[in-house]
Amino acid sequence: MIQIRNLCKTYGGAVDAPHALDDVSLDVADGDILGVIGMSGAGKSTLVRCLNLLERPTSGRIVVDGQDVTSLAGAELRSYRRRVAMVFQNFGLLAQKTVLANVCFPYLAATGRVTDQNRARALELLEMVGLAERADSYPSQLSGGQQQRVAIARALACEPDYILCDEATSALDPASTNTVLKLLRQINRDTGVTIIVITHSMGVVEKICRHVAVLEAGRVVERGSVADVFAAPRSQAAKVLLERVDWDA
Ligand SMILES: Nc1ncnc2c1ncn2[C@@H]1O[C@H](COP(=O)(O)OP(=O)(O)OP(=O)(O)O)[C@@H](O)[C@H]1O
Ligand SMILES: [Mg+2]
């Protein structure tokens, strides 16, 4: 499990710089699908970048299965990063490479080569996301939703324990969004992988998350099961996101 403790992140060196993350503490249970929701600038992307250590927290700890990962370096850091896959809004596929080569890319990055076994596994993953027959296509020949499914297959290549999705469906139309969300839920159910879904859409949270944390100005202002928070949001931020604010009150 992931235990985030008193996490602070300030960009730049200035003492008076605003906190992108301000004393965030949060637990993510194994096998959960956690939504992290908040307005633009609330700190959602900063939180995921800290979780996979693309960004170093200014202070605080991230403890994964009992190990503080914030101090990892070198080979240990690389091996931790392989346990934490990322799926981005803009898919992040390599345009010059085929779909199959994209899914194989994590193997290439990790070991410098792609074995027959790697290719066979990549094809299985493409099968899982329903795109095996597009293995030889190039990303530009696929729709946005299909590209995101390839990105999800690639994320699974290294058998991660965690998948971090940062606005993974924000660029997609409603039908493709649903397909991608269903796929993530199915992968969670079949493999037990823990998924953290960053989004500004309550609809996305409602569709696939079990728990939700609401970020506002770098702080967690509300958390709980999706059912509880949606039925009775307590924070102003959650009410605004759910559009349940009575502006005239
Ligand atoms: N590289 C950076 N350098 C300086 N400030 C940054 C950087 N990245 C983010 N910030 C600031 O940190 C705060 C949180 O940004 P972050 O990108 O985490 O928000 P977000 O919740 O992901 O927003 P959005 O929904 O727009 O993606 C913002 O005030 C932002 O301006
Ligand atoms: Mg963001």
Coordinates of C-alpha atoms and ligand atoms in Angstrom, one line a residue:
M1 CA 0.0 0.0 0.0
I2 CA 1.0 3.6 -0.4
Q3 CA 1.1 5.9 2.6
I4 CA 1.6 9.5 1.8
R5 CA 2.6 11.5 4.9
N6 CA 2.8 15.3 5.3
L7 CA 3.8 15.7 1.7
C8 CA 4.8 19.3 0.7
K9 CA 6.0 20.5 -2.7
T10 CA 7.1 24.0 -3.5
Y11 CA 8.4 24.8 -6.9
G12 CA 11.5 26.9 -7.1
G13 CA 13.6 28.0 -4.2
A14 CA 11.7 31.0 -2.9
V15 CA 10.7 30.7 0.7
D16 CA 7.4 32.4 0.1
A17 CA 6.6 30.3 -3.0
P18 CA 3.1 28.9 -2.8
H19 CA 2.8 25.2 -1.9
A20 CA 1.7 23.1 -4.9
L21 CA 1.2 20.4 -2.2
D22 CA 0.6 21.5 1.4
D23 CA 0.8 18.8 4.0
V24 CA -0.9 16.0 2.1
S25 CA -1.5 12.8 3.9
L26 CA -3.3 10.0 2.2
D27 CA -3.5 6.2 2.2
V28 CA -4.0 4.2 -1.0
A29 CA -5.0 0.5 -0.3
D30 CA -3.8 -2.3 -2.5
G31 CA -6.3 -3.0 -5.2
D32 CA -8.2 0.2 -4.8
I33 CA -9.2 2.6 -7.5
L34 CA -8.7 6.0 -6.0
G35 CA -9.9 9.2 -7.7
V36 CA -8.0 12.4 -6.9
I37 CA -10.1 15.3 -8.0
G38 CA -9.7 19.1 -7.8
M39 CA -9.9 22.2 -9.9
S40 CA -7.1 23.3 -12.2
G41 CA -4.0 24.1 -10.2
A42 CA -5.1 22.2 -7.1
G43 CA -1.9 20.1 -7.2
K44 CA -3.2 16.8 -8.8
S45 CA -0.4 16.4 -11.4
T46 CA 2.2 17.4 -8.8
L47 CA 0.9 14.7 -6.5
V48 CA 1.3 12.0 -9.2
R49 CA 4.7 13.3 -10.3
C50 CA 5.8 13.1 -6.7
L51 CA 4.4 9.6 -6.4
N52 CA 6.6 8.3 -9.2
L53 CA 9.4 10.6 -8.1
L54 CA 9.6 12.5 -11.4
E55 CA 9.4 15.4 -8.9
R56 CA 11.1 15.4 -5.5
P57 CA 8.8 16.4 -2.7
T58 CA 10.1 19.4 -0.7
S59 CA 9.2 17.5 2.5
G60 CA 7.2 14.6 3.8
R61 CA 7.3 10.9 3.0
I62 CA 5.9 8.4 0.6
V63 CA 6.0 5.0 2.0
V64 CA 5.3 2.1 -0.3
D65 CA 4.9 -1.4 1.3
G66 CA 6.7 -0.1 4.3
Q67 CA 9.6 1.4 2.4
D68 CA 10.2 5.2 2.3
V69 CA 10.7 5.7 -1.5
T70 CA 11.5 9.4 -1.3
S71 CA 15.2 8.8 -0.7
L72 CA 15.7 6.1 -3.4
A73 CA 18.4 6.7 -6.0
G74 CA 20.1 4.8 -8.8
A75 CA 19.0 1.2 -9.5
E76 CA 16.5 1.2 -6.6
L77 CA 14.8 4.3 -8.0
R78 CA 14.6 2.8 -11.5
S79 CA 13.2 -0.4 -10.2
Y80 CA 10.6 1.5 -8.1
R81 CA 9.6 3.5 -11.1
R82 CA 8.9 0.3 -13.0
R83 CA 6.4 -0.6 -10.4
V84 CA 4.5 2.6 -11.0
A85 CA 3.2 3.1 -14.5
M86 CA 1.9 6.3 -15.9
V87 CA -0.9 7.0 -18.4
F88 CA -1.1 10.6 -19.6
Q89 CA -3.8 12.7 -21.3
N90 CA -1.8 13.0 -24.5
F91 CA -1.1 9.2 -24.7
G92 CA 2.7 9.7 -25.0
L93 CA 3.1 7.1 -27.8
L94 CA 6.2 7.2 -30.0
A95 CA 4.9 8.2 -33.5
Q96 CA 7.7 6.5 -35.4
K97 CA 7.1 3.1 -33.8
T98 CA 4.4 0.6 -34.5
V99 CA 1.8 -0.2 -31.9
L100 CA 3.6 -3.4 -31.0
A101 CA 6.9 -1.6 -30.7
N102 CA 5.3 1.0 -28.4
V103 CA 4.1 -1.7 -26.1
C104 CA 7.5 -3.4 -26.2
F105 CA 9.3 -0.1 -25.4
P106 CA 9.4 -0.6 -21.6
Y107 CA 11.3 -3.8 -22.2
L108 CA 13.7 -2.0 -24.5
A109 CA 14.2 0.8 -21.9
A110 CA 14.7 -1.6 -19.1
T111 CA 17.0 -4.2 -20.7
G112 CA 18.2 -2.7 -23.9
R113 CA 16.5 -5.4 -26.0
V114 CA 13.2 -7.0 -26.9
T115 CA 13.0 -10.7 -26.7
D116 CA 10.5 -13.0 -28.4
Q117 CA 8.9 -13.6 -25.0
N118 CA 8.5 -9.8 -24.6
R119 CA 6.9 -9.6 -28.0
A120 CA 4.5 -12.4 -27.2
R121 CA 3.6 -10.7 -23.9
A122 CA 3.0 -7.4 -25.7
L123 CA 0.7 -9.1 -28.1
E124 CA -1.2 -10.6 -25.2
L125 CA -1.6 -7.2 -23.7
L126 CA -2.8 -5.8 -27.0
E127 CA -5.3 -8.6 -27.1
M128 CA -6.4 -7.6 -23.6
V129 CA -7.1 -4.0 -24.7
G130 CA -8.8 -5.3 -27.9
L131 CA -6.2 -4.1 -30.4
A132 CA -4.1 -7.2 -31.3
E133 CA -5.1 -6.8 -35.0
R134 CA -3.6 -3.3 -34.9
A135 CA -0.2 -4.4 -33.8
D136 CA 1.5 -3.2 -37.0
S137 CA -0.3 0.1 -37.3
Y138 CA 1.2 3.4 -36.3
P139 CA -0.3 5.6 -33.5
S140 CA -1.4 8.2 -36.0
Q141 CA -3.6 5.6 -37.7
L142 CA -5.6 5.0 -34.5
S143 CA -8.3 7.0 -32.8
G144 CA -7.6 8.8 -29.6
G145 CA -9.4 6.1 -27.6
Q146 CA -7.4 3.4 -29.3
Q147 CA -4.2 5.2 -28.7
Q148 CA -5.0 5.4 -25.0
R149 CA -5.7 1.7 -24.9
V150 CA -2.3 1.1 -26.5
A151 CA -0.8 3.4 -23.8
I152 CA -2.5 1.3 -21.2
A153 CA -1.1 -1.9 -22.7
R154 CA 2.3 -0.3 -22.6
A155 CA 1.8 0.7 -19.0
L156 CA 1.0 -2.9 -18.1
A157 CA 4.1 -4.3 -19.9
C158 CA 6.3 -4.1 -16.8
E159 CA 3.6 -5.7 -14.6
P160 CA 3.3 -2.6 -12.4
D161 CA 1.7 -2.6 -8.9
Y162 CA 0.3 0.9 -9.5
I163 CA -1.1 2.7 -12.5
L164 CA -1.3 6.5 -12.2
C165 CA -3.6 8.0 -14.8
D166 CA -3.3 11.8 -15.1
E167 CA -6.4 13.1 -17.0
A168 CA -6.2 9.9 -19.1
T169 CA -9.6 10.4 -20.6
S170 CA -9.7 14.2 -20.8
A171 CA -8.9 14.3 -24.5
L172 CA -11.5 11.6 -25.4
D173 CA -15.1 11.7 -26.5
P174 CA -17.7 10.2 -24.1
A175 CA -17.8 6.8 -25.9
S176 CA -14.0 6.4 -25.9
T177 CA -13.9 7.6 -22.3
N178 CA -16.3 4.9 -21.3
T179 CA -14.3 2.2 -23.2
V180 CA -11.1 3.3 -21.5
L181 CA -12.7 3.5 -18.1
K182 CA -14.2 0.0 -18.5
L183 CA -10.9 -1.3 -19.5
L184 CA -9.2 0.1 -16.5
R185 CA -11.8 -1.3 -14.2
Q186 CA -11.5 -4.7 -15.8
I187 CA -7.7 -4.7 -15.5
N188 CA -8.1 -3.7 -11.8
R189 CA -10.5 -6.6 -11.3
D190 CA -8.4 -9.2 -13.2
T191 CA -4.9 -8.2 -12.0
G192 CA -5.5 -6.5 -8.7
V193 CA -3.4 -3.5 -9.8
T194 CA -4.0 -0.4 -7.8
I195 CA -5.1 2.6 -9.9
I196 CA -5.0 6.3 -9.0
V197 CA -7.1 8.3 -11.3
I198 CA -6.4 12.0 -11.5
T199 CA -9.3 13.9 -13.0
H200 CA -11.4 17.1 -12.8
S201 CA -14.4 15.1 -13.8
M202 CA -16.7 13.8 -11.2
G203 CA -18.3 11.6 -13.9
V204 CA -15.0 9.7 -14.3
V205 CA -14.8 9.2 -10.5
E206 CA -18.4 8.0 -10.3
K207 CA -17.8 5.5 -13.1
I208 CA -14.7 3.7 -11.8
C209 CA -13.4 4.8 -8.4
R210 CA -14.1 3.3 -5.1
H211 CA -12.5 6.1 -3.0
V212 CA -12.0 9.7 -3.7
A213 CA -9.8 12.5 -2.4
V214 CA -10.6 16.1 -3.1
L215 CA -7.6 18.5 -3.5
E216 CA -7.9 22.2 -3.1
A217 CA -4.9 24.6 -3.2
G218 CA -2.6 21.7 -2.5
R219 CA -4.5 20.3 0.5
V220 CA -6.8 17.3 0.9
V221 CA -10.0 18.9 1.9
E222 CA -12.2 15.8 1.8
R223 CA -11.8 12.0 1.3
G224 CA -14.0 9.0 1.6
S225 CA -15.8 6.4 -0.4
V226 CA -17.3 7.6 -3.6
A227 CA -20.8 6.7 -2.5
D228 CA -20.4 8.8 0.7
V229 CA -18.8 11.8 -0.8
F230 CA -21.2 11.9 -3.7
A231 CA -24.2 11.5 -1.5
A232 CA -23.2 14.2 1.0
P233 CA -20.2 16.3 0.0
R234 CA -18.9 18.3 3.0
S235 CA -16.2 20.5 1.5
Q236 CA -17.0 23.5 -0.6
A237 CA -14.5 22.2 -3.2
A238 CA -16.4 18.9 -3.5
K239 CA -19.7 20.7 -3.7
V240 CA -18.5 23.0 -6.5
L241 CA -17.1 20.0 -8.4
L242 CA -20.4 18.2 -8.0
E243 CA -22.2 21.5 -8.8
R244 CA -24.2 21.2 -5.7
V245 CA -23.6 24.7 -4.5
D246 CA -26.5 26.9 -3.7
W247 CA -24.9 30.2 -4.9
D248 CA -27.7 32.3 -3.5
A249 CA -27.7 30.7 0.0
Ligands
LIG1 N1 7.0 22.9 -13.1 C1 6.4 23.8 -12.3 N2 7.0 25.0 -11.9 C2 6.4 25.9 -11.1 N3 5.1 25.8 -10.7 C3 4.5 24.7 -11.1 C4 5.0 23.7 -11.9 N4 4.1 22.7 -12.1 C5 3.0 23.1 -11.4 N5 3.2 24.3 -10.8 C6 2.2 25.0 -9.9 O1 1.8 24.1 -8.9 C7 0.4 24.2 -8.7 C8 -0.2 22.9 -8.9 O2 -0.1 22.5 -10.3 P1 -0.6 21.1 -10.8 O3 -0.1 21.0 -12.2 O4 -0.1 20.0 -9.9 O5 -2.2 21.3 -10.8 P2 -3.3 20.3 -11.4 O6 -4.3 20.1 -10.3 O7 -2.7 19.1 -12.0 O8 -4.0 21.3 -12.5 P3 -4.7 20.9 -13.9 O9 -6.1 20.4 -13.5 O10 -4.8 22.2 -14.6 O11 -3.8 19.9 -14.6 C9 -0.1 25.3 -9.6 O12 -0.1 26.5 -8.9 C10 1.0 25.4 -10.7 O13 1.1 26.6 -11.2
MG2 MG -2.7 18.4 -14.0

